[in-house]
mmCIF file of C-alpha atoms and ligand atoms in Angstrom:
data_model
loop_
_atom_site.group_PDB
_atom_site.id
_atom_site.type_symbol
_atom_site.label_atom_id
_atom_site.label_comp_id
_atom_site.label_asym_id
_atom_site.label_seq_id
_atom_site.Cartn_x
_atom_site.Cartn_y
_atom_site.Cartn_z
ATOM 1 C CA UNK A 249 63.672 -52.270 12.373
ATOM 2 C CA UNK A 250 61.803 -54.765 14.483
ATOM 3 C CA UNK A 251 62.361 -54.544 18.452
ATOM 4 C CA UNK A 252 64.526 -57.605 18.331
ATOM 5 C CA UNK A 253 66.834 -55.989 15.598
ATOM 6 C CA UNK A 254 66.809 -52.935 17.484
ATOM 7 C CA UNK A 255 67.832 -54.536 20.905
ATOM 8 C CA UNK A 256 70.659 -56.137 18.918
ATOM 9 C CA UNK A 257 72.009 -52.909 17.488
ATOM 10 C CA UNK A 258 71.614 -51.291 20.800
ATOM 11 C CA UNK A 259 73.681 -53.842 22.544
ATOM 12 C CA UNK A 260 76.394 -53.713 20.039
ATOM 13 C CA UNK A 261 76.596 -49.863 20.046
ATOM 14 C CA UNK A 262 76.554 -49.559 23.817
ATOM 15 C CA UNK A 263 79.497 -52.107 23.682
ATOM 16 C CA UNK A 264 81.451 -50.325 21.003
ATOM 17 C CA UNK A 265 81.345 -47.015 22.888
ATOM 18 C CA UNK A 266 83.051 -48.671 25.874
ATOM 19 C CA UNK A 267 85.139 -51.458 24.862
ATOM 20 C CA UNK A 268 85.661 -51.118 20.903
ATOM 21 C CA UNK A 269 88.623 -50.221 19.041
ATOM 22 C CA UNK A 270 89.023 -46.525 18.245
ATOM 23 C CA UNK A 271 92.442 -46.183 17.574
ATOM 24 C CA UNK A 272 93.125 -48.260 14.285
ATOM 25 C CA UNK A 273 95.112 -46.555 11.696
ATOM 26 C CA UNK A 274 92.581 -46.585 9.072
ATOM 27 C CA UNK A 275 89.477 -45.400 11.375
ATOM 28 C CA UNK A 276 87.928 -42.198 10.750
ATOM 29 C CA UNK A 277 89.740 -41.990 7.161
ATOM 30 C CA UNK A 278 88.985 -41.599 3.514
ATOM 31 C CA UNK A 279 87.706 -43.881 1.113
ATOM 32 C CA UNK A 280 91.055 -44.874 -0.186
ATOM 33 C CA UNK A 281 92.251 -45.845 3.189
ATOM 34 C CA UNK A 282 89.237 -47.593 4.316
ATOM 35 C CA UNK A 283 89.431 -49.773 0.945
ATOM 36 C CA UNK A 284 92.897 -50.279 1.346
ATOM 37 C CA UNK A 285 92.584 -51.653 5.062
ATOM 38 C CA UNK A 286 89.437 -53.701 3.886
ATOM 39 C CA UNK A 287 91.431 -55.286 1.156
ATOM 40 C CA UNK A 288 94.384 -56.176 3.397
ATOM 41 C CA UNK A 289 92.208 -57.420 6.210
ATOM 42 C CA UNK A 290 90.189 -59.830 3.778
ATOM 43 C CA UNK A 291 92.580 -62.664 4.654
ATOM 44 C CA UNK A 292 94.955 -61.436 7.226
ATOM 45 C CA UNK A 293 94.792 -60.370 10.919
ATOM 46 C CA UNK A 294 94.748 -56.889 12.241
ATOM 47 C CA UNK A 295 98.126 -56.973 13.665
ATOM 48 C CA UNK A 296 99.852 -58.285 10.712
ATOM 49 C CA UNK A 297 98.150 -55.820 8.493
ATOM 50 C CA UNK A 298 99.108 -52.414 10.449
ATOM 51 C CA UNK A 299 102.897 -52.366 9.359
ATOM 52 C CA UNK A 300 101.986 -53.346 5.872
ATOM 53 C CA UNK A 301 99.313 -50.676 5.534
ATOM 54 C CA UNK A 302 101.664 -48.020 7.079
ATOM 55 C CA UNK A 303 104.323 -48.967 4.417
ATOM 56 C CA UNK A 304 101.965 -49.144 1.681
ATOM 57 C CA UNK A 305 100.585 -45.749 2.462
ATOM 58 C CA UNK A 306 103.935 -44.245 2.662
ATOM 59 C CA UNK A 307 104.558 -45.243 -1.009
ATOM 60 C CA UNK A 308 101.149 -44.822 -2.275
ATOM 61 C CA UNK A 309 99.632 -42.149 -0.210
ATOM 62 C CA UNK A 310 96.497 -41.638 -2.525
ATOM 63 C CA UNK A 311 94.549 -43.427 -5.248
ATOM 64 C CA UNK A 312 96.244 -41.497 -8.136
ATOM 65 C CA UNK A 313 99.850 -42.596 -6.809
ATOM 66 C CA UNK A 314 98.532 -46.174 -6.655
ATOM 67 C CA UNK A 315 97.032 -46.270 -10.217
ATOM 68 C CA UNK A 316 100.128 -44.444 -11.479
ATOM 69 C CA UNK A 317 102.533 -47.191 -10.146
ATOM 70 C CA UNK A 318 103.559 -50.167 -12.012
ATOM 71 C CA UNK A 319 102.127 -53.519 -10.988
ATOM 72 C CA UNK A 320 105.659 -54.638 -10.231
ATOM 73 C CA UNK A 321 106.005 -51.913 -7.586
ATOM 74 C CA UNK A 322 102.537 -52.685 -6.189
ATOM 75 C CA UNK A 323 103.315 -56.338 -5.791
ATOM 76 C CA UNK A 324 106.815 -55.309 -4.259
ATOM 77 C CA UNK A 325 105.010 -53.629 -1.326
ATOM 78 C CA UNK A 326 102.514 -56.415 -1.171
ATOM 79 C CA UNK A 327 104.906 -59.126 -0.963
ATOM 80 C CA UNK A 328 104.628 -60.925 2.573
ATOM 81 C CA UNK A 329 101.134 -60.561 2.673
ATOM 82 C CA UNK A 330 100.048 -63.374 0.254
ATOM 83 C CA UNK A 331 96.877 -63.724 -1.632
ATOM 84 C CA UNK A 332 98.618 -61.622 -4.288
ATOM 85 C CA UNK A 333 95.193 -61.383 -6.643
ATOM 86 C CA UNK A 334 94.205 -58.901 -3.749
ATOM 87 C CA UNK A 335 96.985 -56.387 -4.904
ATOM 88 C CA UNK A 336 96.361 -56.889 -8.446
ATOM 89 C CA UNK A 337 92.627 -55.966 -8.092
ATOM 90 C CA UNK A 338 93.486 -53.041 -6.047
ATOM 91 C CA UNK A 339 95.660 -51.778 -8.855
ATOM 92 C CA UNK A 340 93.373 -52.508 -11.480
ATOM 93 C CA UNK A 341 90.406 -50.770 -9.667
ATOM 94 C CA UNK A 342 92.734 -47.649 -8.959
ATOM 95 C CA UNK A 343 93.363 -47.247 -12.629
ATOM 96 C CA UNK A 344 89.379 -47.601 -13.355
ATOM 97 C CA UNK A 345 88.649 -45.242 -10.460
ATOM 98 C CA UNK A 346 91.281 -42.789 -12.050
ATOM 99 C CA UNK A 347 90.125 -43.163 -15.586
ATOM 100 C CA UNK A 348 86.248 -43.444 -15.421
ATOM 101 C CA UNK A 349 85.482 -41.693 -12.278
ATOM 102 C CA UNK A 350 87.733 -38.769 -12.395
ATOM 103 C CA UNK A 351 89.864 -40.240 -9.295
ATOM 104 C CA UNK A 352 86.835 -40.221 -7.046
ATOM 105 C CA UNK A 353 85.421 -43.157 -5.274
ATOM 106 C CA UNK A 354 81.913 -43.973 -6.489
ATOM 107 C CA UNK A 355 79.352 -43.457 -3.913
ATOM 108 C CA UNK A 356 76.981 -45.610 -5.359
ATOM 109 C CA UNK A 357 76.632 -49.424 -4.261
ATOM 110 C CA UNK A 358 76.196 -50.902 -7.755
ATOM 111 C CA UNK A 359 79.276 -48.957 -9.300
ATOM 112 C CA UNK A 360 81.566 -49.503 -6.473
ATOM 113 C CA UNK A 361 80.799 -53.569 -6.166
ATOM 114 C CA UNK A 362 81.733 -54.279 -9.934
ATOM 115 C CA UNK A 363 85.258 -52.850 -9.432
ATOM 116 C CA UNK A 364 87.964 -55.568 -9.244
ATOM 117 C CA UNK A 365 88.261 -57.085 -5.826
ATOM 118 C CA UNK A 366 85.445 -55.225 -4.058
ATOM 119 C CA UNK A 367 82.577 -57.473 -3.313
ATOM 120 C CA UNK A 368 79.331 -56.761 -1.416
ATOM 121 C CA UNK A 369 81.173 -56.612 2.011
ATOM 122 C CA UNK A 370 84.085 -54.376 1.112
ATOM 123 C CA UNK A 371 81.506 -51.917 -0.862
ATOM 124 C CA UNK A 372 79.525 -51.991 2.365
ATOM 125 C CA UNK A 373 82.358 -51.268 4.275
ATOM 126 C CA UNK A 374 83.508 -48.025 2.148
ATOM 127 C CA UNK A 375 80.108 -46.589 1.911
ATOM 128 C CA UNK A 376 79.344 -47.078 5.497
ATOM 129 C CA UNK A 377 82.903 -46.104 6.996
ATOM 130 C CA UNK A 378 83.868 -43.404 4.519
ATOM 131 C CA UNK A 379 80.539 -42.050 3.436
ATOM 132 C CA UNK A 380 77.943 -42.593 6.545
ATOM 133 C CA UNK A 381 75.822 -44.641 4.303
ATOM 134 C CA UNK A 382 73.575 -47.512 5.815
ATOM 135 C CA UNK A 383 75.091 -50.753 4.371
ATOM 136 C CA UNK A 384 75.750 -53.871 6.211
ATOM 137 C CA UNK A 385 79.055 -55.823 6.088
ATOM 138 C CA UNK A 386 79.955 -59.607 6.155
ATOM 139 C CA UNK A 387 83.676 -60.077 6.732
ATOM 140 C CA UNK A 388 84.809 -63.481 8.483
ATOM 141 C CA UNK A 389 84.358 -61.781 11.982
ATOM 142 C CA UNK A 390 80.845 -60.733 11.379
ATOM 143 C CA UNK A 391 79.853 -63.937 9.945
ATOM 144 C CA UNK A 392 80.902 -65.932 12.886
ATOM 145 C CA UNK A 393 78.995 -63.633 15.299
ATOM 146 C CA UNK A 394 75.927 -64.075 13.163
ATOM 147 C CA UNK A 395 76.301 -67.860 12.488
ATOM 148 C CA UNK A 396 76.851 -68.329 16.363
ATOM 149 C CA UNK A 397 74.168 -65.794 17.707
ATOM 150 C CA UNK A 398 71.451 -67.303 14.972
ATOM 151 C CA UNK A 399 72.594 -70.856 14.981
ATOM 152 C CA UNK A 400 72.779 -70.628 11.031
ATOM 153 C CA UNK A 401 73.300 -74.052 9.499
ATOM 154 C CA UNK A 402 75.556 -74.867 6.846
ATOM 155 C CA UNK A 403 78.904 -73.407 5.943
ATOM 156 C CA UNK A 404 80.035 -70.345 4.111
ATOM 157 C CA UNK A 405 80.586 -71.842 0.685
ATOM 158 C CA UNK A 406 76.871 -72.908 0.517
ATOM 159 C CA UNK A 407 74.694 -70.206 -1.242
ATOM 160 C CA UNK A 408 71.655 -70.854 1.178
ATOM 161 C CA UNK A 409 73.989 -70.132 4.364
ATOM 162 C CA UNK A 410 75.304 -67.108 2.731
ATOM 163 C CA UNK A 411 71.886 -65.775 1.753
ATOM 164 C CA UNK A 412 70.564 -66.352 5.224
ATOM 165 C CA UNK A 413 73.773 -64.513 6.768
ATOM 166 C CA UNK A 414 73.304 -61.390 4.452
ATOM 167 C CA UNK A 415 69.731 -61.513 5.472
ATOM 168 C CA UNK A 416 70.668 -61.272 9.009
ATOM 169 C CA UNK A 417 73.499 -58.652 8.497
ATOM 170 C CA UNK A 418 70.768 -56.567 6.637
ATOM 171 C CA UNK A 419 68.160 -57.034 9.498
ATOM 172 C CA UNK A 420 70.250 -55.951 12.463
ATOM 173 C CA UNK A 421 72.448 -53.223 10.826
ATOM 174 C CA UNK A 422 70.788 -49.799 12.136
ATOM 175 C CA UNK A 423 69.978 -46.937 9.886
ATOM 176 C CA UNK A 424 72.040 -44.542 12.456
ATOM 177 C CA UNK A 425 75.565 -44.985 13.631
ATOM 178 C CA UNK A 426 76.053 -47.681 10.661
ATOM 179 C CA UNK A 427 79.828 -46.984 10.779
ATOM 180 C CA UNK A 428 80.173 -47.565 14.496
ATOM 181 C CA UNK A 429 77.950 -50.580 14.609
ATOM 182 C CA UNK A 430 79.748 -52.182 11.616
ATOM 183 C CA UNK A 431 83.016 -51.494 13.302
ATOM 184 C CA UNK A 432 81.692 -53.114 16.724
ATOM 185 C CA UNK A 433 80.562 -56.096 14.950
ATOM 186 C CA UNK A 434 84.124 -56.741 13.385
ATOM 187 C CA UNK A 435 85.586 -56.052 17.089
ATOM 188 C CA UNK A 436 83.292 -58.372 18.843
ATOM 189 C CA UNK A 437 84.255 -60.930 16.156
ATOM 190 C CA UNK A 438 87.889 -60.547 16.603
ATOM 191 C CA UNK A 439 88.133 -59.746 20.135
ATOM 192 C CA UNK A 440 85.176 -61.635 21.754
ATOM 193 C CA UNK A 441 83.529 -64.267 19.465
ATOM 194 C CA UNK A 442 86.768 -65.403 18.678
ATOM 195 C CA UNK A 443 87.261 -68.783 16.667
ATOM 196 C CA UNK A 444 87.856 -71.024 19.421
ATOM 197 C CA UNK A 445 86.831 -70.691 23.085
ATOM 198 C CA UNK A 446 84.712 -67.339 22.472
ATOM 199 C CA UNK A 447 84.533 -64.956 25.537
ATOM 200 C CA UNK A 448 80.773 -65.329 25.986
ATOM 201 C CA UNK A 449 80.665 -63.918 29.644
ATOM 202 C CA UNK A 450 82.236 -60.605 28.201
ATOM 203 C CA UNK A 451 79.844 -60.592 25.039
ATOM 204 C CA UNK A 452 77.192 -57.770 24.729
ATOM 205 C CA UNK A 453 75.054 -60.433 22.682
ATOM 206 C CA UNK A 454 74.931 -63.262 25.100
ATOM 207 C CA UNK A 455 71.200 -62.601 26.275
ATOM 208 C CA UNK A 456 70.138 -63.094 22.716
ATOM 209 C CA UNK A 457 72.752 -65.597 21.473
ATOM 210 C CA UNK A 458 71.312 -68.924 20.786
ATOM 211 C CA UNK A 459 74.441 -70.796 20.778
ATOM 212 C CA UNK A 460 75.168 -69.387 24.166
ATOM 213 C CA UNK A 461 71.661 -70.410 25.381
ATOM 214 C CA UNK A 462 72.366 -74.030 23.997
ATOM 215 C CA UNK A 463 75.953 -74.385 24.846
ATOM 216 C CA UNK A 464 76.656 -74.802 21.176
ATOM 217 C CA UNK A 465 79.189 -72.142 20.556
ATOM 218 C CA UNK A 466 81.737 -75.005 19.244
ATOM 219 C CA UNK A 467 79.139 -76.350 16.307
ATOM 220 C CA UNK A 468 78.797 -72.694 14.804
ATOM 221 C CA UNK A 469 79.968 -71.683 12.065
ATOM 222 C CA UNK A 470 79.634 -75.128 10.881
ATOM 223 C CA UNK A 471 82.511 -76.614 8.909
ATOM 224 C CA UNK A 472 82.935 -77.672 5.544
ATOM 225 C CA UNK A 473 83.502 -81.465 5.557
ATOM 226 C CA UNK A 474 87.375 -81.729 5.263
ATOM 227 C CA UNK A 475 89.074 -83.179 2.218
ATOM 228 C CA UNK A 476 92.811 -84.406 2.146
ATOM 229 C CA UNK A 477 94.861 -81.663 1.018
ATOM 230 C CA UNK A 478 96.694 -82.503 -2.324
ATOM 231 C CA UNK A 479 100.433 -82.498 -2.248
ATOM 232 C CA UNK A 480 102.381 -81.089 -5.233
ATOM 233 C CA UNK A 481 106.263 -80.730 -5.967
ATOM 234 C CA UNK A 482 108.224 -78.555 -8.189
ATOM 235 C CA UNK A 483 111.570 -77.962 -8.978
ATOM 236 C CA UNK A 484 113.069 -74.350 -9.150
ATOM 237 C CA UNK A 485 116.065 -73.491 -11.296
ATOM 238 C CA UNK A 486 118.634 -71.048 -9.688
ATOM 239 C CA UNK A 487 120.843 -70.137 -12.631
ATOM 240 C CA UNK A 488 123.828 -68.129 -11.053
ATOM 241 C CA UNK A 489 126.588 -66.134 -12.846
ATOM 242 C CA UNK A 490 128.885 -64.233 -10.459
ATOM 243 C CA UNK A 491 126.491 -62.011 -8.744
ATOM 244 C CA UNK A 492 123.568 -62.553 -11.140
ATOM 245 C CA UNK A 493 120.530 -64.710 -10.981
ATOM 246 C CA UNK A 494 118.017 -65.502 -13.522
ATOM 247 C CA UNK A 495 114.435 -64.672 -12.132
ATOM 248 C CA UNK A 496 111.130 -65.367 -13.951
ATOM 249 C CA UNK A 497 107.945 -63.300 -13.916
ATOM 250 C CA UNK A 498 104.896 -65.431 -13.255
ATOM 251 C CA UNK A 499 101.899 -65.222 -15.330
ATOM 252 C CA UNK A 500 99.451 -62.745 -14.100
ATOM 253 C CA UNK A 501 96.965 -65.090 -12.733
ATOM 254 C CA UNK A 502 97.591 -68.115 -10.839
ATOM 255 C CA UNK A 503 99.501 -68.372 -7.755
ATOM 256 C CA UNK A 504 101.922 -65.822 -6.788
ATOM 257 C CA UNK A 505 100.519 -64.149 -10.116
ATOM 258 C CA UNK A 506 102.786 -61.195 -11.632
ATOM 259 C CA UNK A 507 105.413 -62.019 -8.953
ATOM 260 C CA UNK A 508 109.218 -62.519 -9.983
ATOM 261 C CA UNK A 509 110.212 -66.037 -9.012
ATOM 262 C CA UNK A 510 112.672 -68.786 -10.026
ATOM 263 C CA UNK A 511 112.042 -70.700 -13.164
ATOM 264 C CA UNK A 512 110.496 -74.140 -12.629
ATOM 265 C CA UNK A 513 110.299 -77.435 -14.090
ATOM 266 C CA UNK A 514 108.345 -80.639 -12.968
ATOM 267 C CA UNK A 515 111.528 -82.842 -12.519
ATOM 268 C CA UNK A 516 115.304 -83.053 -12.890
ATOM 269 C CA UNK A 517 115.179 -84.773 -16.338
ATOM 270 C CA UNK A 518 113.404 -81.659 -17.748
ATOM 271 C CA UNK A 519 116.126 -79.208 -16.770
ATOM 272 C CA UNK A 520 118.199 -79.340 -20.103
ATOM 273 C CA UNK A 521 115.153 -79.284 -22.389
ATOM 274 C CA UNK A 522 114.249 -75.940 -20.338
ATOM 275 C CA UNK A 523 117.678 -74.509 -20.911
ATOM 276 C CA UNK A 524 117.797 -75.201 -24.600
ATOM 277 C CA UNK A 525 114.290 -73.670 -24.908
ATOM 278 C CA UNK A 526 114.943 -70.496 -22.972
ATOM 279 C CA UNK A 527 118.755 -70.079 -22.794
ATOM 280 C CA UNK A 528 120.090 -72.202 -25.727
ATOM 281 C CA UNK A 529 122.685 -73.681 -23.421
ATOM 282 C CA UNK A 530 123.060 -76.910 -21.408
ATOM 283 C CA UNK A 531 124.577 -76.894 -18.062
ATOM 284 C CA UNK A 532 124.100 -79.598 -15.421
ATOM 285 C CA UNK A 533 123.243 -78.469 -11.930
ATOM 286 C CA UNK A 534 126.142 -78.278 -9.427
ATOM 287 C CA UNK A 535 123.812 -79.188 -6.727
ATOM 288 C CA UNK A 536 120.192 -80.558 -6.233
ATOM 289 C CA UNK A 537 118.870 -79.725 -2.994
ATOM 290 C CA UNK A 538 115.438 -82.000 -2.231
ATOM 291 C CA UNK A 539 112.422 -80.587 -0.496
ATOM 292 C CA UNK A 540 114.029 -77.189 0.455
ATOM 293 C CA UNK A 541 110.809 -75.731 1.532
ATOM 294 C CA UNK A 542 107.021 -76.978 2.203
ATOM 295 C CA UNK A 543 104.786 -74.258 1.433
ATOM 296 C CA UNK A 544 101.128 -74.439 2.527
ATOM 297 C CA UNK A 545 98.477 -72.872 0.067
ATOM 298 C CA UNK A 546 94.834 -72.867 1.276
ATOM 299 C CA UNK A 547 94.116 -75.942 -1.469
ATOM 300 C CA UNK A 548 97.266 -77.704 -1.357
ATOM 301 C CA UNK A 549 100.764 -77.997 -0.099
ATOM 302 C CA UNK A 550 103.948 -77.661 -2.375
ATOM 303 C CA UNK A 551 107.361 -79.305 -1.855
ATOM 304 C CA UNK A 552 109.839 -77.011 -3.376
ATOM 305 C CA UNK A 553 113.235 -78.583 -4.456
ATOM 306 C CA UNK A 554 116.073 -76.571 -5.899
ATOM 307 C CA UNK A 555 118.713 -76.923 -8.598
ATOM 308 C CA UNK A 556 121.754 -74.653 -8.426
ATOM 309 C CA UNK A 557 123.414 -74.170 -11.817
ATOM 310 C CA UNK A 558 126.609 -72.256 -11.960
ATOM 311 C CA UNK A 559 127.371 -70.496 -15.252
ATOM 312 C CA UNK A 560 130.906 -69.113 -15.988
ATOM 313 C CA UNK A 561 129.608 -66.626 -18.499
ATOM 314 C CA UNK A 562 125.835 -65.259 -19.132
ATOM 315 C CA UNK A 563 124.232 -66.839 -22.181
ATOM 316 C CA UNK A 564 124.219 -64.871 -25.183
ATOM 317 C CA UNK A 565 120.306 -64.237 -25.079
ATOM 318 C CA UNK A 566 116.975 -65.303 -23.402
ATOM 319 C CA UNK A 567 113.986 -66.300 -25.461
ATOM 320 C CA UNK A 568 111.504 -64.318 -23.555
ATOM 321 C CA UNK A 569 112.998 -61.010 -22.371
ATOM 322 C CA UNK A 570 109.803 -59.693 -21.169
ATOM 323 C CA UNK A 571 109.388 -62.382 -18.369
ATOM 324 C CA UNK A 572 112.905 -63.346 -17.679
ATOM 325 C CA UNK A 573 115.608 -61.193 -16.361
ATOM 326 C CA UNK A 574 119.372 -61.489 -14.975
ATOM 327 C CA UNK A 575 119.120 -59.675 -11.698
ATOM 328 C CA UNK A 576 122.078 -58.614 -9.548
ATOM 329 C CA UNK A 577 121.583 -60.234 -6.098
ATOM 330 C CA UNK A 578 121.836 -56.844 -4.607
ATOM 331 C CA UNK A 579 118.915 -55.525 -6.375
ATOM 332 C CA UNK A 580 116.753 -58.707 -5.618
ATOM 333 C CA UNK A 581 114.736 -56.586 -2.921
ATOM 334 C CA UNK A 582 113.584 -54.333 -5.776
ATOM 335 C CA UNK A 583 111.269 -57.125 -7.173
ATOM 336 C CA UNK A 584 108.299 -58.548 -5.608
ATOM 337 C CA UNK A 585 109.076 -62.254 -4.818
ATOM 338 C CA UNK A 586 106.889 -65.026 -3.110
ATOM 339 C CA UNK A 587 107.950 -65.397 0.774
ATOM 340 C CA UNK A 588 109.311 -69.027 0.084
ATOM 341 C CA UNK A 589 111.513 -67.818 -2.929
ATOM 342 C CA UNK A 590 112.881 -64.981 -0.750
ATOM 343 C CA UNK A 591 113.578 -67.585 1.935
ATOM 344 C CA UNK A 592 115.521 -69.867 -0.474
ATOM 345 C CA UNK A 593 117.472 -66.844 -1.739
ATOM 346 C CA UNK A 594 118.394 -65.640 1.671
ATOM 347 C CA UNK A 595 118.998 -69.267 3.170
ATOM 348 C CA UNK A 596 121.546 -69.511 0.106
ATOM 349 C CA UNK A 597 123.447 -66.265 0.872
ATOM 350 C CA UNK A 598 123.869 -66.980 4.569
HETATM 351 S S1 LIG B 286 77.468 -65.120 23.227
HETATM 352 FE FE1 LIG B 286 79.501 -66.118 22.815
HETATM 353 S S2 LIG B 286 78.942 -67.273 20.739
HETATM 354 FE FE2 LIG B 286 77.234 -65.824 21.267
HETATM 355 S S3 LIG B 286 77.956 -64.154 19.814
HETATM 356 FE FE3 LIG B 286 78.889 -63.712 21.858
HETATM 357 S S4 LIG B 286 80.961 -64.487 22.279
HETATM 358 FE FE4 LIG B 286 80.002 -65.368 20.248
#
């Protein structure tokens, strides 16, 4: 480690001992808990994650409980956190660790990094936090600190930028106290070097920060040139018969993968054809509510309209019994549903 890297690590560690967070529920925990927290934190803020993390652990206290559970139940405990591929990968990786690693987390970086949903940074976090090994991490907070400190050009989607950020992360991560250092970098990113208006006067790195020196904090990390978000529409079908409604399990990949939702068609003229194909009936909607909810995905926004179809009796059959089910309204909570669908159903019950 050269002198500059040593000063960087010392400044970060000294700050951590005095101001860093020492009371997060996943600190000083085993690999399972570190892994779970890292995956939940990938797209979500600490304060949002904490209650989900605690509820998830109550139901799945260890890796075996998670691996033995059904994907439906895992998704149900993930609902509301979004980015459901994280939950599906968590479940897949738990099964692999149970079946191929005797239920113990691999301590080898190469074995860990190839597990579903565990990339280079999450593997580094597990190995440094749970096993005390020297591996750098590069989550969103750490990227921002390094990009500003060293005025790294380009945006995160560019491989040259990521290469440079990883190079810097490797260079500044110390061989001793790696876990404390990694925690401190995440804390500095989330508490001090925040996205807008970083609190540079309180930052332990200000003496060596190039952005601070050049008053260019707002220019880093550089942003990907914006494209206008496309706009999509869908029509959800709410078939209702007394207290039962028809739910559809979405395909395992794609948006809301594996979650239960309402069947969808592109437009009202397709409702009858859908009914004939899946329920062998034709029943016109009682009501058509346009644009009930607009949901924002990272790459597009979705306007959801709703067709409410009242049935006097349940149809004789469903052509795809594996992915469609009549569910009693009081049992809806047992199914993992995307947030907008839950909102639509609760609006209707009010
Ligand atoms: S000095 Fe400011 S810009 Fe530089 S790392 Fe610290 S908070 Fe971020």
